[in-house]
Amino acid sequence: MAGSEKNSMENGRLRLAVQKSGRLSDDTFELLRQCGLKVSQSRTRLYARIEELPIDLLLVRDDDIPELVSNGASDLGIVGGNVFEEERLSREVPLDAEIVMPLGFSKCRLCIAMPKSKAYAQASDLAGKRIATSYPAITQAWLHENGVTDAKTVNMSGAHEIAPRLGVAEAICDIVSTGATLESNGLGVAETVYFSEALLIGPTAKLSPQKKATLDALTGRLQGVLRSRNAKYVMMNAPRDAVDAISAVLPGADSPTVLELAGQTGKVAIHAVCSEDVLWDHLAELKSLGASAILVLDIDKMLT
Ligand code: ATP
Ligand code: ZN
């Protein structure tokens, strides 16, 4: 690390380790941008600076992030739950890091898959099988919880899906998003053993007051962005006597705002913030209660 970079990292600025490039990195940088935080250096370096808050980014491989946080080289990290959980379960010395908050992106599943030609009905069908995986600790924990005592894990760092054809294992345990890779290798999902998403992780010990203040500012901004992700601002006109019924239909909403409509006595405007899913689920009901001119707007941030 260049001297100027080292100096700048020792002056009480919070250090946040993020994946330098890969499946987590674009969404991580986009989330920081949505939080109003601009990353100042090119991502080709080991280190980048955020101007709006006293935060320095360490740009590293995702697998190193739990250890960097645990040993204090970094104060915080953004890492996939799969990597964090595997590291947590596989260490003899407990990891000195805990989840600060889930971040809602890079959602994927860790699944046990088997050749479709082999029947699979229940966990006990895995008895005596070899399972190729780069997540042996998570896989073994699942096998243990499900009473499968005599299955073995075979460590592979990639290309697990060819393991059954190579005769290395009868099953695999790997990340699945669409299932297309499994499908093209004649494999099907037997069990989901872990649901993963990106996590903000931090040390179990307390940060200095200065860094704690920066962490609070960061988590406040993150919560504001995450809260707005699935929320919509909904406006509609409705009969005045249907306000209570319509409010009940929008359960995700805080108390809706009811506004007079110029020149209309029997109708009002209702404005509410609610989850997009709730809205689609109840659209027909809203219309049947007399809602009209329904406008749905994106929300950039929700700060409370
Ligand atoms: P690095 O070079 O940093 O070690 P990597 O090759 O180990 O990266 P990536 O493939 O970039 O890792 O994946 C990083 C993380 O992104 C995974 O650990 C997982 O949490 C998440 N991820 C992986 N595959 C998917 C997917 N298909 N959909 C969504 N998230 C995924
Ligand atoms: Zn990695």
CSV table of C-alpha atoms in Angstrom, one decimal, residues 76-194:
chain,number,residue,atom,x,y,z
A,76,LEU,CA,-16.8,-3.4,8.6
A,77,GLY,CA,-17.4,-5.5,5.5
A,78,ILE,CA,-20.0,-6.2,2.9
A,79,VAL,CA,-20.0,-9.9,2.1
A,80,GLY,CA,-22.4,-12.7,0.9
A,81,GLY,CA,-24.2,-14.5,3.8
A,82,ASN,CA,-22.9,-17.7,2.2
A,83,VAL,CA,-19.3,-16.7,2.6
A,84,PHE,CA,-19.9,-15.3,6.1
A,85,GLU,CA,-21.8,-18.3,7.4
A,86,GLU,CA,-19.2,-20.8,5.9
A,87,GLU,CA,-16.4,-18.9,7.6
A,88,ARG,CA,-18.3,-18.7,10.9
A,89,LEU,CA,-19.1,-22.4,10.9
A,90,SER,CA,-15.7,-23.7,9.8
A,91,ARG,CA,-13.4,-21.8,12.2
A,92,GLU,CA,-12.0,-23.4,15.3
A,93,VAL,CA,-11.4,-19.9,16.9
A,94,PRO,CA,-14.7,-18.1,16.8
A,95,LEU,CA,-15.0,-15.3,14.2
A,96,ASP,CA,-14.9,-11.9,15.8
A,97,ALA,CA,-17.6,-10.5,13.5
A,98,GLU,CA,-21.3,-10.3,13.5
A,99,ILE,CA,-24.1,-9.2,11.2
A,100,VAL,CA,-24.9,-5.5,11.4
A,101,MET,CA,-27.7,-5.6,8.9
A,102,PRO,CA,-28.8,-7.6,5.8
A,103,LEU,CA,-28.6,-5.5,2.6
A,104,GLY,CA,-31.2,-7.2,0.4
A,105,PHE,CA,-29.1,-7.7,-2.7
A,106,SER,CA,-27.1,-10.7,-4.2
A,107,LYS,CA,-29.9,-13.0,-3.1
A,108,CYS,CA,-29.2,-16.6,-4.0
A,109,ARG,CA,-29.7,-20.1,-2.6
A,110,LEU,CA,-27.2,-22.7,-1.6
A,111,CYS,CA,-28.8,-26.0,-2.8
A,112,ILE,CA,-28.0,-29.7,-2.8
A,113,ALA,CA,-28.6,-31.0,-6.3
A,114,MET,CA,-28.6,-34.5,-7.7
A,115,PRO,CA,-28.8,-36.1,-11.2
A,116,LYS,CA,-32.5,-36.0,-12.3
A,117,SER,CA,-32.2,-39.7,-13.2
A,118,LYS,CA,-31.9,-40.5,-9.5
A,119,ALA,CA,-35.0,-40.3,-7.4
A,120,TYR,CA,-34.9,-37.9,-4.4
A,121,ALA,CA,-37.7,-37.7,-1.8
A,122,GLN,CA,-36.2,-36.8,1.5
A,123,ALA,CA,-33.0,-36.1,3.4
A,124,SER,CA,-32.3,-39.7,4.3
A,125,ASP,CA,-31.9,-40.4,0.5
A,126,LEU,CA,-28.5,-38.6,0.9
A,127,ALA,CA,-27.2,-41.3,3.3
A,128,GLY,CA,-23.9,-42.7,2.1
A,129,LYS,CA,-23.6,-40.1,-0.6
A,130,ARG,CA,-20.6,-37.9,-1.5
A,131,ILE,CA,-21.5,-34.2,-1.9
A,132,ALA,CA,-19.1,-32.0,-3.9
A,133,THR,CA,-19.1,-28.4,-2.6
A,134,SER,CA,-17.1,-25.4,-1.7
A,135,TYR,CA,-19.3,-24.9,1.4
A,136,PRO,CA,-18.5,-28.0,3.4
A,137,ALA,CA,-19.3,-26.4,6.8
A,138,ILE,CA,-22.8,-25.2,5.8
A,139,THR,CA,-23.5,-28.5,4.0
A,140,GLN,CA,-22.4,-30.6,7.0
A,141,ALA,CA,-24.4,-28.4,9.4
A,142,TRP,CA,-27.5,-29.0,7.3
A,143,LEU,CA,-26.9,-32.8,7.0
A,144,HIS,CA,-26.4,-32.9,10.8
A,145,GLU,CA,-29.6,-30.9,11.5
A,146,ASN,CA,-31.5,-33.3,9.2
A,147,GLY,CA,-30.2,-36.4,10.7
A,148,VAL,CA,-28.0,-37.6,7.8
A,149,THR,CA,-25.0,-38.9,9.6
A,150,ASP,CA,-23.1,-40.9,6.9
A,151,ALA,CA,-22.9,-38.5,4.0
A,152,LYS,CA,-19.5,-37.0,3.1
A,153,THR,CA,-18.5,-33.7,1.6
A,154,VAL,CA,-15.9,-33.5,-1.1
A,155,ASN,CA,-14.2,-30.1,-1.4
A,156,MET,CA,-14.2,-28.5,-4.8
A,157,SER,CA,-13.6,-24.9,-5.6
A,158,GLY,CA,-15.7,-24.7,-8.8
A,159,ALA,CA,-17.4,-26.6,-11.6
A,160,HIS,CA,-19.2,-28.7,-9.0
A,161,GLU,CA,-21.9,-29.6,-11.6
A,162,ILE,CA,-19.6,-31.9,-13.4
A,163,ALA,CA,-18.7,-33.9,-10.2
A,164,PRO,CA,-21.5,-36.5,-10.6
A,165,ARG,CA,-20.4,-37.2,-14.2
A,166,LEU,CA,-16.8,-37.5,-13.2
A,167,GLY,CA,-17.8,-40.0,-10.5
A,168,VAL,CA,-16.3,-37.8,-7.8
A,169,ALA,CA,-19.6,-37.4,-6.0
A,170,GLU,CA,-23.2,-38.4,-6.2
A,171,ALA,CA,-24.6,-34.9,-5.4
A,172,ILE,CA,-23.4,-31.3,-5.2
A,173,CYS,CA,-24.1,-28.4,-3.0
A,174,ASP,CA,-23.7,-25.0,-4.8
A,175,ILE,CA,-25.2,-21.6,-5.3
A,176,VAL,CA,-28.3,-21.6,-7.5
A,177,SER,CA,-29.9,-18.6,-9.0
A,178,THR,CA,-31.9,-19.5,-12.1
A,179,GLY,CA,-31.1,-23.3,-12.1
A,180,ALA,CA,-30.0,-23.1,-15.8
A,181,THR,CA,-26.5,-24.5,-15.1
A,182,LEU,CA,-27.9,-27.4,-13.1
A,183,GLU,CA,-30.5,-28.1,-15.8
A,184,SER,CA,-27.9,-28.1,-18.6
A,185,ASN,CA,-25.9,-30.7,-16.6
A,186,GLY,CA,-28.9,-33.0,-16.0
A,187,LEU,CA,-29.1,-32.0,-12.3
A,188,GLY,CA,-32.2,-30.9,-10.3
A,189,VAL,CA,-32.5,-29.2,-6.9
A,190,ALA,CA,-33.1,-31.7,-4.0
A,191,GLU,CA,-32.8,-29.3,-1.0
A,192,THR,CA,-32.2,-25.7,-0.3
A,193,VAL,CA,-29.8,-25.6,2.6
A,194,TYR,CA,-29.2,-21.8,2.9
